[in-house]
Coordinates of C-alpha atoms and ligand atoms in Angstrom, one line a residue:
X22 CA -16.7 -0.8 -15.8
X23 CA -14.6 -0.2 -12.5
X24 CA -15.0 -3.8 -11.5
X25 CA -14.1 -5.7 -14.6
X26 CA -11.2 -8.0 -14.1
X27 CA -10.9 -7.3 -10.5
X28 CA -9.9 -10.0 -8.0
X29 CA -12.3 -10.0 -5.2
X30 CA -12.0 -12.2 -2.3
X31 CA -15.0 -12.7 -0.1
X32 CA -14.6 -14.0 3.2
X33 CA -17.7 -15.5 4.9
X34 CA -17.9 -16.1 8.8
X35 CA -20.6 -18.1 10.8
X36 CA -23.5 -15.7 11.0
X37 CA -27.0 -15.6 9.7
X38 CA -26.3 -12.9 7.5
X39 CA -24.1 -15.0 5.5
X40 CA -27.4 -15.8 3.6
X41 CA -27.2 -12.6 1.6
X42 CA -23.7 -13.4 0.3
X43 CA -24.6 -15.3 -2.7
X44 CA -26.6 -12.3 -4.1
X45 CA -23.6 -10.0 -3.5
X46 CA -21.6 -12.6 -5.4
X47 CA -24.1 -12.5 -8.3
X48 CA -23.7 -8.8 -8.5
X49 CA -19.9 -8.8 -8.6
X50 CA -19.6 -11.6 -11.2
X51 CA -22.3 -9.9 -13.5
X52 CA -20.1 -6.7 -13.1
X53 CA -17.1 -8.7 -14.6
X54 CA -15.3 -9.3 -11.2
X55 CA -13.3 -12.6 -10.6
X56 CA -14.6 -13.8 -7.1
X57 CA -13.0 -15.9 -4.8
X58 CA -14.7 -17.3 -1.7
X59 CA -13.2 -18.4 1.5
X60 CA -15.5 -19.3 4.2
X61 CA -14.8 -20.8 8.0
X62 CA -16.2 -23.9 9.1
X63 CA -19.0 -22.2 11.1
X64 CA -20.1 -20.3 8.0
X65 CA -21.1 -23.6 6.2
X66 CA -24.1 -23.9 8.6
X67 CA -25.5 -21.1 7.0
X68 CA -24.8 -21.1 3.3
X69 CA -23.5 -24.1 1.3
X70 CA -20.0 -24.0 -0.3
X71 CA -22.0 -25.7 -3.4
X72 CA -23.9 -22.4 -3.8
X73 CA -21.1 -20.1 -3.5
X74 CA -18.9 -21.9 -5.7
X75 CA -21.6 -22.2 -8.5
X76 CA -22.2 -18.6 -8.3
X77 CA -18.7 -17.6 -7.9
X78 CA -17.6 -20.0 -10.8
X79 CA -14.5 -20.7 -8.6
X80 CA -13.8 -23.3 -6.0
X81 CA -14.5 -22.4 -2.4
X82 CA -11.9 -22.8 0.3
X83 CA -12.1 -23.1 3.7
X84 CA -9.3 -25.0 5.3
X85 CA -5.5 -25.1 4.5
X86 CA -5.7 -28.7 2.9
X87 CA -8.3 -29.6 0.3
X88 CA -10.2 -33.1 0.6
X89 CA -7.7 -34.4 -2.0
X90 CA -4.9 -33.3 0.3
X91 CA -3.9 -30.3 -1.6
X92 CA -2.3 -27.3 0.2
X93 CA -4.2 -24.0 -0.4
X94 CA -1.6 -21.3 -0.6
X95 CA -2.8 -18.7 1.3
X96 CA -0.1 -16.3 0.4
X97 CA -1.0 -16.6 -3.1
X98 CA -4.7 -16.2 -2.5
X99 CA -3.7 -13.0 -0.5
X100 CA -1.4 -11.5 -2.8
X101 CA -3.7 -11.7 -6.0
X102 CA -6.7 -10.0 -4.5
X103 CA -7.5 -6.5 -5.4
X104 CA -9.8 -6.4 -2.5
X105 CA -10.9 -8.5 0.3
X106 CA -14.5 -8.2 2.1
X107 CA -15.3 -10.1 5.3
X108 CA -19.1 -10.4 5.3
X109 CA -20.6 -10.9 7.7
X110 CA -17.8 -10.7 10.3
X111 CA -18.6 -12.4 13.6
X112 CA -17.2 -11.3 16.9
X113 CA -15.1 -14.5 17.1
X114 CA -13.1 -14.0 13.9
X115 CA -12.9 -10.1 14.8
X116 CA -11.3 -11.1 18.1
X117 CA -8.8 -13.5 15.9
X118 CA -7.9 -10.8 13.7
X119 CA -7.5 -8.4 16.5
X120 CA -5.2 -10.8 18.4
X121 CA -3.3 -12.0 15.1
X122 CA -4.4 -15.5 15.3
X123 CA -4.1 -17.3 11.9
X124 CA -6.1 -20.6 13.0
X125 CA -8.0 -20.7 9.8
X126 CA -7.6 -20.2 6.1
X127 CA -9.5 -17.0 6.3
X128 CA -7.6 -15.3 9.1
X129 CA -4.2 -16.4 7.5
X130 CA -5.1 -15.0 4.1
X131 CA -6.2 -11.7 5.6
X132 CA -2.8 -11.6 7.8
X133 CA -0.7 -12.0 4.6
X134 CA -3.0 -9.7 2.4
X135 CA -1.7 -6.5 0.8
X136 CA -4.9 -5.6 -0.6
X137 CA -7.4 -3.3 1.4
X138 CA -9.5 -5.2 3.6
X139 CA -13.1 -4.5 4.2
X140 CA -15.1 -6.0 7.2
X141 CA -18.9 -6.1 7.6
X142 CA -19.3 -6.7 11.3
X143 CA -22.8 -8.3 12.0
X144 CA -24.1 -9.6 15.5
X145 CA -26.7 -8.8 18.0
X146 CA -27.2 -5.4 19.3
X147 CA -25.7 -6.1 23.0
X148 CA -22.7 -8.1 21.3
X149 CA -22.0 -5.2 19.2
X150 CA -21.9 -2.8 22.3
X151 CA -19.6 -5.3 24.1
X152 CA -16.4 -3.7 25.5
X153 CA -14.2 -6.0 23.8
X154 CA -15.9 -5.9 20.4
X155 CA -15.7 -2.2 20.3
X156 CA -12.0 -2.5 21.2
X157 CA -11.1 -5.2 18.6
X158 CA -12.9 -3.1 15.9
X159 CA -10.8 0.3 16.8
X160 CA -7.6 -2.1 16.8
X161 CA -8.8 -3.4 13.2
X162 CA -9.3 0.3 12.2
X163 CA -5.9 1.3 13.4
X164 CA -4.4 -1.7 11.4
X165 CA -5.9 0.0 8.2
X166 CA -9.0 -2.2 7.8
X167 CA -12.1 -0.4 6.5
X168 CA -15.0 -0.9 8.8
X169 CA -18.6 -0.9 7.3
X170 CA -20.8 0.0 10.3
X171 CA -23.8 -2.3 10.9
X172 CA -27.1 -0.8 10.2
X173 CA -29.9 -0.4 12.5
X174 CA -33.0 -2.6 12.1
X175 CA -34.6 -6.0 13.0
X176 CA -32.2 -8.4 14.1
X177 CA -32.2 -12.4 13.9
X178 CA -32.6 -12.4 17.9
X179 CA -35.9 -10.6 17.4
X180 CA -34.7 -7.5 18.9
X181 CA -33.9 -4.6 17.0
X182 CA -31.0 -2.1 17.0
X183 CA -27.5 -1.7 15.4
X184 CA -26.0 -5.1 14.2
X185 CA -27.5 -5.9 10.9
X186 CA -25.1 -6.3 7.9
X187 CA -26.1 -3.8 5.0
X188 CA -28.0 -5.5 2.0
X189 CA -25.9 -6.8 -0.9
X190 CA -26.8 -4.0 -3.2
X191 CA -25.1 -1.6 -0.6
X192 CA -21.9 -3.8 -0.1
X193 CA -21.8 -3.9 -4.0
X194 CA -21.9 -0.3 -4.2
X195 CA -19.3 0.3 -1.5
X196 CA -16.8 -2.2 -3.3
X197 CA -17.5 -0.4 -6.7
X198 CA -16.9 3.0 -5.2
X199 CA -13.7 1.7 -3.8
X200 CA -12.4 1.0 -7.4
X201 CA -14.0 4.2 -9.0
X202 CA -12.2 6.4 -6.3
X203 CA -9.1 4.5 -7.2
X204 CA -9.2 5.9 -10.5
X205 CA -8.5 9.3 -9.2
X206 CA -5.3 9.8 -11.2
X207 CA -6.6 8.9 -14.6
X208 CA -5.0 10.8 -17.6
X209 CA -2.3 11.8 -15.2
X210 CA 1.6 11.0 -16.1
X211 CA 3.4 10.1 -12.7
X212 CA 7.1 10.1 -12.5
X213 CA 8.2 8.1 -9.6
X214 CA 12.1 7.3 -8.3
X215 CA 12.8 4.6 -6.0
X216 CA 15.4 2.6 -4.4
X217 CA 19.0 3.4 -3.5
X218 CA 21.7 4.8 -5.9
X219 CA 25.1 3.3 -5.9
X220 CA 28.2 5.7 -6.6
X221 CA 31.2 3.8 -8.0
X222 CA 34.5 3.8 -6.3
X223 CA 36.1 1.3 -8.4
X224 CA 34.8 -1.2 -10.9
X225 CA 33.8 -3.7 -8.1
X226 CA 32.9 -1.1 -5.0
X227 CA 30.3 1.4 -4.6
X228 CA 28.7 3.8 -2.0
X229 CA 25.2 2.8 -1.2
X230 CA 22.7 2.8 1.3
X231 CA 20.0 0.2 2.6
X232 CA 17.0 1.4 0.7
X233 CA 15.4 -1.9 -0.7
X234 CA 13.1 0.0 -3.5
X235 CA 9.9 -1.3 -2.2
X236 CA 8.4 2.0 -1.3
X237 CA 9.1 3.1 -5.0
X238 CA 7.5 0.0 -6.3
X239 CA 4.4 0.1 -4.0
X240 CA 4.0 3.8 -5.2
X241 CA 4.2 2.8 -8.9
X242 CA 1.8 0.1 -8.4
X243 CA -0.6 2.6 -6.3
X244 CA -0.7 5.1 -8.9
X245 CA -1.2 2.6 -11.8
X246 CA -4.2 1.3 -9.8
X247 CA -5.4 4.9 -9.6
X248 CA -5.5 5.0 -13.4
X249 CA -2.0 7.1 -14.0
X250 CA 0.4 6.3 -16.5
X251 CA 3.6 5.6 -14.5
X252 CA 7.2 5.8 -15.2
X253 CA 9.5 4.3 -12.2
X254 CA 12.9 5.4 -12.2
X255 CA 14.7 2.9 -9.9
X256 CA 18.0 2.4 -8.3
X257 CA 19.3 -1.2 -8.1
X258 CA 16.7 -3.4 -6.5
X259 CA 15.8 -7.1 -6.2
X260 CA 12.0 -6.3 -5.6
X261 CA 10.5 -5.5 -9.1
X262 CA 7.8 -7.8 -10.3
X263 CA 8.1 -9.4 -13.3
X264 CA 6.1 -7.5 -16.3
X265 CA 4.9 -4.6 -14.1
X266 CA 2.1 -2.6 -15.5
X267 CA 4.0 0.3 -15.7
X268 CA 7.4 1.5 -17.3
X269 CA 10.7 0.8 -15.4
X270 CA 13.9 2.8 -16.1
X271 CA 16.6 1.2 -14.2
X272 CA 19.6 3.4 -13.1
X273 CA 22.7 2.8 -10.6
X274 CA 23.9 6.2 -9.7
X275 CA 22.6 9.7 -8.5
X276 CA 23.9 11.2 -11.8
X277 CA 22.0 8.6 -14.1
X278 CA 18.9 9.1 -12.1
X279 CA 19.4 12.8 -12.5
X280 CA 19.4 12.5 -16.2
X281 CA 16.6 10.1 -16.5
X282 CA 14.4 12.5 -14.2
X283 CA 15.4 15.3 -16.4
X284 CA 14.4 13.5 -19.4
X285 CA 11.0 12.5 -18.4
X286 CA 9.9 15.4 -15.8
X287 CA 8.9 17.8 -18.5
X288 CA 6.0 15.8 -19.7
X289 CA 5.0 14.6 -16.2
X290 CA 2.2 15.9 -14.1
X291 CA 3.4 14.5 -10.8
X292 CA 6.9 13.7 -9.6
X293 CA 7.3 11.5 -6.5
X294 CA 11.0 11.3 -5.3
X295 CA 11.0 8.3 -2.8
X296 CA 14.5 7.4 -3.9
X297 CA 17.2 7.3 -1.3
X298 CA 19.8 9.3 -3.4
X299 CA 23.4 9.6 -2.3
X300 CA 24.4 13.1 -1.3
X301 CA 27.9 12.5 -2.2
X302 CA 30.1 10.4 -4.8
X303 CA 33.9 9.7 -5.2
X304 CA 35.4 12.4 -7.0
X305 CA 37.7 10.3 -8.7
X306 CA 36.6 6.7 -9.9
X307 CA 39.4 4.2 -10.4
X308 CA 39.2 2.4 -13.6
X309 CA 40.8 -0.8 -12.0
X310 CA 40.3 -2.5 -8.6
X311 CA 41.9 -0.4 -5.7
X312 CA 44.8 -3.1 -4.4
X313 CA 44.8 -3.5 -0.4
X314 CA 47.8 -1.6 1.0
X315 CA 48.9 -1.4 4.8
X316 CA 48.3 2.4 4.8
X317 CA 44.9 4.3 5.3
X318 CA 42.9 5.1 2.3
X319 CA 40.9 8.3 1.8
X320 CA 38.3 8.7 -0.8
X321 CA 37.5 12.2 -1.5
X322 CA 33.7 12.7 -2.2
X323 CA 31.9 15.4 -4.0
X324 CA 28.1 16.1 -3.9
X325 CA 25.8 14.7 -6.2
X326 CA 23.2 16.9 -7.9
X327 CA 20.1 17.4 -5.5
X328 CA 17.5 16.1 -8.1
X329 CA 14.5 17.3 -6.3
X330 CA 15.6 20.6 -5.8
X331 CA 16.5 20.8 -9.6
X332 CA 13.1 19.6 -10.4
X333 CA 11.6 22.3 -8.1
X334 CA 13.5 24.9 -10.2
X335 CA 12.2 23.5 -13.5
X336 CA 8.7 22.9 -11.8
X337 CA 6.0 24.6 -14.3
X338 CA 2.4 25.8 -13.2
X339 CA 0.3 22.6 -12.4
X340 CA 2.9 20.2 -11.9
X341 CA 3.3 18.7 -8.4
X342 CA 6.4 17.7 -6.7
X343 CA 6.5 15.4 -3.7
X344 CA 9.4 14.4 -1.8
X345 CA 10.5 12.2 1.2
X346 CA 12.3 13.1 4.4
X347 CA 13.8 10.4 6.4
X348 CA 15.0 11.9 9.7
X349 CA 16.3 11.0 13.0
X350 CA 16.1 14.5 14.8
X351 CA 14.2 17.6 14.6
X352 CA 12.0 15.7 12.3
X353 CA 9.3 18.1 11.3
X354 CA 11.4 21.0 11.2
X355 CA 13.6 19.4 8.8
X356 CA 10.8 18.2 6.7
X357 CA 9.2 21.6 6.6
X358 CA 12.7 23.2 5.5
X359 CA 13.1 20.6 2.7
X360 CA 9.7 21.5 1.7
X361 CA 10.2 25.1 1.2
X362 CA 14.0 24.6 0.1
X363 CA 12.9 22.2 -2.7
X364 CA 9.7 24.0 -3.9
X365 CA 7.5 20.9 -2.9
X366 CA 3.8 20.7 -2.7
X367 CA 3.9 17.7 -0.3
X368 CA 6.5 16.0 1.9
X369 CA 6.4 12.6 3.3
X370 CA 8.1 12.5 6.6
X371 CA 9.1 9.2 8.3
X372 CA 11.3 9.0 11.5
X373 CA 13.7 6.3 12.2
X374 CA 12.9 6.7 15.8
X375 CA 9.5 5.1 14.8
X376 CA 9.7 1.2 15.4
X377 CA 9.0 -0.4 11.9
X378 CA 9.6 2.6 10.0
X379 CA 12.4 3.2 7.4
X380 CA 14.6 0.8 5.5
X381 CA 14.6 -3.1 5.8
X382 CA 10.9 -3.1 7.2
X383 CA 7.8 -3.9 5.0
X384 CA 5.9 -1.5 7.1
X385 CA 6.3 2.3 7.4
X386 CA 4.8 5.1 9.5
X387 CA 4.4 8.3 7.8
X388 CA 3.4 11.9 8.3
X389 CA 2.2 13.8 5.3
X390 CA 2.8 17.6 5.2
X391 CA 1.2 19.7 2.5
X392 CA 2.7 23.0 1.4
X393 CA -0.5 24.8 2.7
X394 CA 0.6 23.5 6.4
X395 CA -2.1 20.7 6.4
X396 CA -0.6 17.7 8.1
X397 CA -1.8 14.2 8.8
X398 CA 0.1 11.4 10.8
X399 CA -1.0 7.7 10.0
X400 CA -0.4 4.7 12.1
X401 CA 2.2 1.9 11.3
X402 CA 1.0 0.1 8.2
X403 CA 2.4 -2.1 5.1
X404 CA 4.4 -0.3 2.5
X405 CA 1.6 -1.1 0.3
X406 CA -1.0 0.8 2.4
X407 CA 1.2 3.6 3.1
X408 CA 1.7 3.9 -0.9
X409 CA -2.0 3.9 -1.4
X410 CA -2.6 6.6 1.5
X411 CA 0.1 8.9 -0.4
X412 CA -1.5 8.3 -3.9
X413 CA -5.0 9.2 -2.1
X414 CA -3.4 12.3 -0.5
X415 CA -1.9 13.4 -3.9
X416 CA -5.3 12.8 -5.6
X417 CA -6.5 15.7 -3.5
X418 CA -4.0 17.9 -4.8
X419 CA -4.5 17.4 -8.6
Ligands
LIG513 N1 17.0 14.0 -2.8 C1 17.4 14.1 -4.1 N2 18.5 14.3 -4.5 C2 19.6 14.3 -3.8 C3 19.3 13.8 -2.5 C4 18.0 13.8 -1.9 O1 16.5 14.3 -5.0 N3 21.0 14.4 -4.0 C5 15.5 13.8 -2.5 C6 15.1 12.7 -1.9 O2 14.6 11.6 -2.9 C7 13.8 13.1 -1.0 C8 14.3 14.4 -0.6 O3 15.2 14.8 -1.7 O4 12.8 13.2 -1.7 C9 15.0 14.6 0.7 O5 15.9 13.8 0.8 P1 17.1 13.6 2.1 O6 17.9 12.7 1.8 O7 16.0 13.5 3.3 O8 17.3 15.2 2.2 P2 18.6 15.9 1.8 O9 18.3 17.0 0.9 O10 19.7 14.9 1.2 O11 19.3 16.4 3.1 P3 19.9 15.6 4.4 O12 20.6 14.5 3.7 O13 21.0 16.8 4.7 O14 18.9 15.4 5.3

């Protein structure tokens, strides 16, 4: 029952194919999904909000403010969705999304969404072939949208050609198979590390780094969604959700992280080491606060354990170890070197030279390099989408 309990947002824009959506909603609701409809004003000419709210058993939203003057929080709508489908997608809304215009509730929800977004463009044959439409669609694709290509057949204009929105049963099958695919790690135990480490200098100071912990959290979410049993060992972060559906082991220092990994690694199938572990720690941690003096202060540092390299030594047959490499120079060479040195099956490389990648951003641009030499570079995406890409790549290894 892959759809049971899933929150599906359906966006409807003003095209004749909107008449097929009530049937799709019925199929989704029957399969146990919670369906939330957002429609543009233009869509109301093709299908009524009353039909849609009756079938979805939920209010239908179309503007930022309800008739009663209540604000519809597009951020909340965007964040609770497990999947968003815009069907039909008109050339007009397509252009808005490609340009990043948040003029109506639907486009604002899409722009705030972290869930995967599927779009089903439907228009006349010539419109679908038009240069700007083609360009906008490839832009959406590069933003990480899933494009459902229109089918060939008879069109509302009387012409025939490519432009028809697929039948509700086909759209339903696409949504269902999305959730089936995401169960690829069912039965697997996944150990993830994330966040920075803090290496104490004295009771009030530490050596840390700029990692927010978001990547580790996004990976834990994506692996849980893929059906895995997840333990997230994380350094200090303020980004953890309340009541996460996975086990959280909070740690502070590299040493504590090493102990936690050593404890949980033997029974794990997959280790994903996304933590930004400090390579050095103060040799002598003062028990009282260091007082200010006019003379220079030297803090002597010693190396911390290389957790991933140690796990690489402990690795048994069938275990999969994944590392990260955040580089500024000679990116690929360094990543390949780490892959070998730490006995990894896959390494996720991100370069600080790429704009929008690395610490402090909600986005990232990665290249995944596998042990067998296969490599794949992805466009700049949200950290949630990046996490899903990584998990999907891992599911090919298990
Ligand atoms: N790592 C680790 N323990 C450390 C340092 C790093 O487990 N003490 C892991 C990181 O979580 C990451 C991978 O090793 O998955 C590479 O980390 P990175 O800091 O890029 O590499 P280093 O081995 O520390 O090498 P350098 O800092 O010289 O680039």
